[in-house]
CSV table of C-alpha atoms in Angstrom, one decimal:
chain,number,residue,atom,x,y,z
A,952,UNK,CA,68.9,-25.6,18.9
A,953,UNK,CA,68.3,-29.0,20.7
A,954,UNK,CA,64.7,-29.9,19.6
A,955,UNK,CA,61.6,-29.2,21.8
A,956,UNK,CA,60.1,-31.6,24.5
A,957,UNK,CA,58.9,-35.2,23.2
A,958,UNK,CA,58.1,-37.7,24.1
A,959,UNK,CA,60.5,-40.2,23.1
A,960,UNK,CA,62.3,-43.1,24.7
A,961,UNK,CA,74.3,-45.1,31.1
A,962,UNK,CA,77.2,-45.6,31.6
A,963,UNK,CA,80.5,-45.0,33.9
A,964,UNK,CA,83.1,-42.3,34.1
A,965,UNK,CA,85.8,-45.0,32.7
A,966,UNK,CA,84.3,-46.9,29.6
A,967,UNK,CA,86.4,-48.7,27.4
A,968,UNK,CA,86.9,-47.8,23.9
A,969,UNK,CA,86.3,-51.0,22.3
A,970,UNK,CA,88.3,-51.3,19.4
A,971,UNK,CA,86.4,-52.0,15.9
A,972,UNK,CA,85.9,-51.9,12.8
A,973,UNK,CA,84.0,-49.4,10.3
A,974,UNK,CA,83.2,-50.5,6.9
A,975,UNK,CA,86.6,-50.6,4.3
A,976,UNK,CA,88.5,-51.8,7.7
A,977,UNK,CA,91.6,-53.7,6.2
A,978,UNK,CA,90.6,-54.4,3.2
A,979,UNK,CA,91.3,-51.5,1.3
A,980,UNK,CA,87.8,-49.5,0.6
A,981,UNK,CA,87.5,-46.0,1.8
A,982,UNK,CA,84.9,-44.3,3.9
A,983,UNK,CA,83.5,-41.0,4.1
A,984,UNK,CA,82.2,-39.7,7.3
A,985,UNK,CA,80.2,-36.8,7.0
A,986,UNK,CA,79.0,-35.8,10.3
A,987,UNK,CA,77.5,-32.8,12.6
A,988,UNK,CA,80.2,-30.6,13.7
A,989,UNK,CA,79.2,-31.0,17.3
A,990,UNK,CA,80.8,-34.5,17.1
A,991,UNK,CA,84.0,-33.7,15.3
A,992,UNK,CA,86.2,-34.3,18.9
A,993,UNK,CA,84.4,-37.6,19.6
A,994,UNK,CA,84.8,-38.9,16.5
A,995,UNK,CA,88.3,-37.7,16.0
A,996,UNK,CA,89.3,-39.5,19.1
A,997,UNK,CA,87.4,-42.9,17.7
A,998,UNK,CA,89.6,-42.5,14.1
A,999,UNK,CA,93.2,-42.1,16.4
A,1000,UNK,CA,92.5,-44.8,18.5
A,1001,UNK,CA,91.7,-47.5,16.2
A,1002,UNK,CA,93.6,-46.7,13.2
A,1003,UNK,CA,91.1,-45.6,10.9
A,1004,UNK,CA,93.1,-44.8,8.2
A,1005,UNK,CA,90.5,-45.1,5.3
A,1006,UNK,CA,88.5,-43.1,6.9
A,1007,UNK,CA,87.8,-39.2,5.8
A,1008,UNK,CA,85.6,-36.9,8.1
A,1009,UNK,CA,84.3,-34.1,6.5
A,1010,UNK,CA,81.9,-32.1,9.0
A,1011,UNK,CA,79.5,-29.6,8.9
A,1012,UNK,CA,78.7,-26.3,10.9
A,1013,UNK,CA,76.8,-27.3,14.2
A,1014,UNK,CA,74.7,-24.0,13.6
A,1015,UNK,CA,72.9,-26.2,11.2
A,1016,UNK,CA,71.1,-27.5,14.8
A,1017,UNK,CA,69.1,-24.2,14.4
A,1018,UNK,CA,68.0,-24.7,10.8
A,1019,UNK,CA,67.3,-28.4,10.9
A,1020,UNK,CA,65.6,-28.1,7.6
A,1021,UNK,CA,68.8,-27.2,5.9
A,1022,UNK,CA,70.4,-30.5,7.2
A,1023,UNK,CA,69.8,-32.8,4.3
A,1024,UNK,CA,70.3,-30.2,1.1
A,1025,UNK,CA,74.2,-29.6,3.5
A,1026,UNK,CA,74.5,-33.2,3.5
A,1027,UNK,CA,73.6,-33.9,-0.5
A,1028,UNK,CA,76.2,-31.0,-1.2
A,1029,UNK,CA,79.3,-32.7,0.9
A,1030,UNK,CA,78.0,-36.3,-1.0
A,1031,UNK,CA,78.1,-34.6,-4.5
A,1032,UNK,CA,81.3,-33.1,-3.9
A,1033,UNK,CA,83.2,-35.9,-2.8
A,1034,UNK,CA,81.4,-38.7,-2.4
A,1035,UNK,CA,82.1,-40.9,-6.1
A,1036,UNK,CA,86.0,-40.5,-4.6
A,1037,UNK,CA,84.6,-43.3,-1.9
A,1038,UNK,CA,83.5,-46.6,-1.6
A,1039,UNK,CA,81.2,-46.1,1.3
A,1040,UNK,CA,79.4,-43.1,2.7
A,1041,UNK,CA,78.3,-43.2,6.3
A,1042,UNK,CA,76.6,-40.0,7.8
A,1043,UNK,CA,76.9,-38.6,11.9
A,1044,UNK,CA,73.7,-37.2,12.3
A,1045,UNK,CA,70.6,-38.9,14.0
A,1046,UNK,CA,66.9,-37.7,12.1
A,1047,UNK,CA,68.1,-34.8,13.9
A,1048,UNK,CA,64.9,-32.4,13.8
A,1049,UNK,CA,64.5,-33.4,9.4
A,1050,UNK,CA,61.4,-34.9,9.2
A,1051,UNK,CA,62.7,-38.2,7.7
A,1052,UNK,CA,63.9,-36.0,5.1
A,1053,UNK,CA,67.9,-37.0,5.8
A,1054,UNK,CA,66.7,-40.4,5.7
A,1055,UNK,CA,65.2,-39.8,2.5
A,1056,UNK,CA,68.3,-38.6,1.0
A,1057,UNK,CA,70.4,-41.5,1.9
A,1058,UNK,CA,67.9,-44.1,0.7
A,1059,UNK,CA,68.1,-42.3,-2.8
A,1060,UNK,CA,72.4,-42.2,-2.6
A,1061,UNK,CA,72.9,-45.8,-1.0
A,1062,UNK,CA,74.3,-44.2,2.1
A,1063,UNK,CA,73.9,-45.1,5.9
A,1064,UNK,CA,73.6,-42.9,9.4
A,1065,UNK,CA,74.0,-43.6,13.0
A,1066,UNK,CA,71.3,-44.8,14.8
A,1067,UNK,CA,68.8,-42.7,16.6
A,1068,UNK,CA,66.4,-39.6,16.3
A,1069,UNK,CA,68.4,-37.4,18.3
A,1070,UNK,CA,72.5,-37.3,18.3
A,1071,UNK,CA,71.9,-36.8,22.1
A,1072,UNK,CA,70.9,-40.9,21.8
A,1073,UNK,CA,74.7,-41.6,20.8
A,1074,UNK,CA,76.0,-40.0,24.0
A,1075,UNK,CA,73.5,-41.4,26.1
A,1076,UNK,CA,72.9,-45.1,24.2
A,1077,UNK,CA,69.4,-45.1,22.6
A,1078,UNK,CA,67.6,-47.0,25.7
A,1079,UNK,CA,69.3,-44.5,28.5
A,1080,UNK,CA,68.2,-41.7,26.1
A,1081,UNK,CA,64.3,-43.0,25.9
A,1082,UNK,CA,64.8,-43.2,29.8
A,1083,UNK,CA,65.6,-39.7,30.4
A,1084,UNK,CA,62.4,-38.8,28.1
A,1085,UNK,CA,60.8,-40.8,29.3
A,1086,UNK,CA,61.2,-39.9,33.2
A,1087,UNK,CA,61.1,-36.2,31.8
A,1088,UNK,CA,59.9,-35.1,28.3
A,1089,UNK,CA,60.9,-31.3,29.1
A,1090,UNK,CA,64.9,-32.0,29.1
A,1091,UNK,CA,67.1,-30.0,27.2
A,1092,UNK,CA,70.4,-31.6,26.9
A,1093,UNK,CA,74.3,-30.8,26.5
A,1094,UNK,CA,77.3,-32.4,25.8
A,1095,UNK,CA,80.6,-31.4,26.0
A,1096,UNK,CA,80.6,-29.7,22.9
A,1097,UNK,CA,77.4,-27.8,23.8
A,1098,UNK,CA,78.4,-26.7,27.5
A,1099,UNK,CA,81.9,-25.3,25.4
A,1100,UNK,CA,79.5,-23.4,23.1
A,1101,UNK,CA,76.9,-22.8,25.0
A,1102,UNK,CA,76.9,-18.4,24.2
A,1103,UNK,CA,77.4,-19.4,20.4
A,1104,UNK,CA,74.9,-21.7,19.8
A,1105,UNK,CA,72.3,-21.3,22.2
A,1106,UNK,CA,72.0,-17.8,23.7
A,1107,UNK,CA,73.3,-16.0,21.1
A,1108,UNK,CA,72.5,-18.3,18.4
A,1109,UNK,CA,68.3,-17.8,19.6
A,1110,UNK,CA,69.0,-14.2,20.0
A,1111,UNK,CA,67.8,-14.2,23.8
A,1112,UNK,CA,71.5,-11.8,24.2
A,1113,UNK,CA,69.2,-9.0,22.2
A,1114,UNK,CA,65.9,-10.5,23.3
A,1115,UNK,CA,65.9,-11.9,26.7
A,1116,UNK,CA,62.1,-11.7,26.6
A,1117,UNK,CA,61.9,-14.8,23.9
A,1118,UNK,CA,63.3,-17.2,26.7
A,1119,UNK,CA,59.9,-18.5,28.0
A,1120,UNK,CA,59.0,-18.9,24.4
A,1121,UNK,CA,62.2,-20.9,24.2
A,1122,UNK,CA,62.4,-23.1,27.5
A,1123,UNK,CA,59.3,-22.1,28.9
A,1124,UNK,CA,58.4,-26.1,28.2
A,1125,UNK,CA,61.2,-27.6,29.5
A,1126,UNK,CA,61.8,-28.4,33.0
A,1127,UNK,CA,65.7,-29.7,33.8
A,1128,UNK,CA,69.0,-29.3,32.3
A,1129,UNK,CA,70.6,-32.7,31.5
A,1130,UNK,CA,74.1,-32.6,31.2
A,1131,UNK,CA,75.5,-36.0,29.1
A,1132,UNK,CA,79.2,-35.9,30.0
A,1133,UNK,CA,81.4,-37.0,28.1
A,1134,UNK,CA,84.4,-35.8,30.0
A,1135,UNK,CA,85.3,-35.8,33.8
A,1136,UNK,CA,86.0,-32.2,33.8
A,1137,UNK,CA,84.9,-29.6,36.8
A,1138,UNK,CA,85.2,-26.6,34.7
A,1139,UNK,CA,82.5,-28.2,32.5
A,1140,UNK,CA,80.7,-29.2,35.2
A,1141,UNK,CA,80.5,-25.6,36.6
A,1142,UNK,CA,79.3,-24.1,33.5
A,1143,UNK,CA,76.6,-26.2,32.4
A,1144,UNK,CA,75.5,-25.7,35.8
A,1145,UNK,CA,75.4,-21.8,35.4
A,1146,UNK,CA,73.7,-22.3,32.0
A,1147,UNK,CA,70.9,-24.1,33.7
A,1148,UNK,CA,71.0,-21.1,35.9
A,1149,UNK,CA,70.8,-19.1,32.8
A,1150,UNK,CA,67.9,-20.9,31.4
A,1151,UNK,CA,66.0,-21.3,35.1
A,1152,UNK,CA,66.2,-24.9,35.1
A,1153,UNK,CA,66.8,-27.7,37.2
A,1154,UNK,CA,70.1,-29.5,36.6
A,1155,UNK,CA,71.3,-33.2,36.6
A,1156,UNK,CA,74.3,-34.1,35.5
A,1157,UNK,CA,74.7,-38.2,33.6
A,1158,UNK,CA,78.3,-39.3,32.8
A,1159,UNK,CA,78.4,-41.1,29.5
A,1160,UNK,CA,82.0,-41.7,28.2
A,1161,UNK,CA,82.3,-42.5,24.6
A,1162,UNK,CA,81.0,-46.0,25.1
A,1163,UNK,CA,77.9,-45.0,24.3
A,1164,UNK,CA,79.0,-43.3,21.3
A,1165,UNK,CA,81.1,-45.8,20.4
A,1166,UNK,CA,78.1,-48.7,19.9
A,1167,UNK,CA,76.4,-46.0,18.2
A,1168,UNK,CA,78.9,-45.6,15.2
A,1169,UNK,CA,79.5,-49.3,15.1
A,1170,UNK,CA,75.8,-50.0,15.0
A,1171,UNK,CA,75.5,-47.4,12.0
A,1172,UNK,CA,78.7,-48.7,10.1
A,1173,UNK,CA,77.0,-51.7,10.5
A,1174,UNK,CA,79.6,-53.8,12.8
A,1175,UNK,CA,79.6,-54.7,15.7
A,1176,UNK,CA,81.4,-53.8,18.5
A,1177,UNK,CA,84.0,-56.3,20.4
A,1178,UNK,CA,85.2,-56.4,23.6
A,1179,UNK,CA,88.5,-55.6,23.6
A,1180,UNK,CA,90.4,-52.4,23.6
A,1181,UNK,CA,91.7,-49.6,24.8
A,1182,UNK,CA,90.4,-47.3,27.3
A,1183,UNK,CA,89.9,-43.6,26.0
A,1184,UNK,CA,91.6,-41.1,27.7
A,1185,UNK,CA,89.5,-38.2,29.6
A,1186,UNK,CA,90.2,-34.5,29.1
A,1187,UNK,CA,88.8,-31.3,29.9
């Protein structure tokens, strides 16, 4: 589950998807991506369009949202399995509810992760994303992924389908759904709608792109972005 109210610190339907590079670009040195399920399509779409070919993705369950505390030992098991095969290990997860503790972990292995406390930040871009908490600490967010699996993760993944009475508990702190699209897609829009509905919350919806993302992955490979490339296709 998306972490509780803080207080913490946009973009267009049609961003462009900057080509650029990740580290071992062209010169030979491979690079494992280990990174939160949740952002398997995003970052699948990044690899295809700029040619990523040294790159590996290995991802993990996005249940492990729920259980942020078993983030890092999931993380140490993916590096320990694989990770002598590369030259460079960058992670997809933001602090992401640890404690420090993930960041902890990839001081001790020499590894890097995308920038942020939240993987919500690499949707929105990190200043949009203090914005949004900032104009309203209780927002619970969704992306695409999350509006897709909303049942899995969230109702049923809480339990509120066999205890509906634990959804004050749950949300009784937050005050608006905030829907971080990623996609221009009504059927989307239509359900995170009902599961605001669901959840008795206001709704907004933010369009994001992969722009966003994008910076996000260049600023944790540590590269930057340029300014030309292609634009990155929208799909339901």
């Amino acid at each position: 589950m998306p972490p509780p109210p803080s207080r913490r610190r946009g973009s267009s339907w049609k961003s462009a998807a900057s080509r650029f590079d990740v580290p071992g670009a062209g010169d030979g040195r491979s690079l494992l991506l280990i990174a939160c399920g949740a952002l398997l399509r995003e970052l699948k779409t990044l690899v295809r369009l700029n040619g990523w070919d040294h790159v590996t993705l290995r991802c993990l369950p996005a249940e492990l949202h729920n259980r942020p505390e078993q983030i890092p030992g999931a993380v140490r098991a993916l590096i320990e399995e694989s990770g002598e095969d590369f030259d460079e290990i960058l992670v997809g997860y933001g602090d992401c509810g640890t404690g420090g503790r993930l960041d902890a972990l990839l001081a001790e292995v020499g590894a890097r992760r995308l920038p942020g406390a939240h993987c919500y930040a690499f949707f929105a871009g990190e200043e949009r994303f203090e914005a949004l908490h900032e104009e309203e600490p209780g927002s619970f967010y969704l992306t695409d992924f999350l509006v897709r699996h909303f049942d899995r993760l969230v109702f049923r993944g809480l339990g509120l389908d066999r205890h509906p009475e634990l959804l004050p508990t749950y949300f009784g702190n937050y005050r608006r759904v905030v829907y971080l699209a990623q996609t221009r897609s009504p059927a989307l829009d239509a359900q995170a709608r009902a599961c605001a509905r669901l959840l008795g919350l206001d709704f907004e919806l933010r369009a994001t792109g992969l722009a966003p993302f994008k910076t996000a992955l260049a600023i944790g490979a540590g590269r930057a972005a340029s300014t030309e490339g292609r634009e990155l296709p929208w799909s339901a």
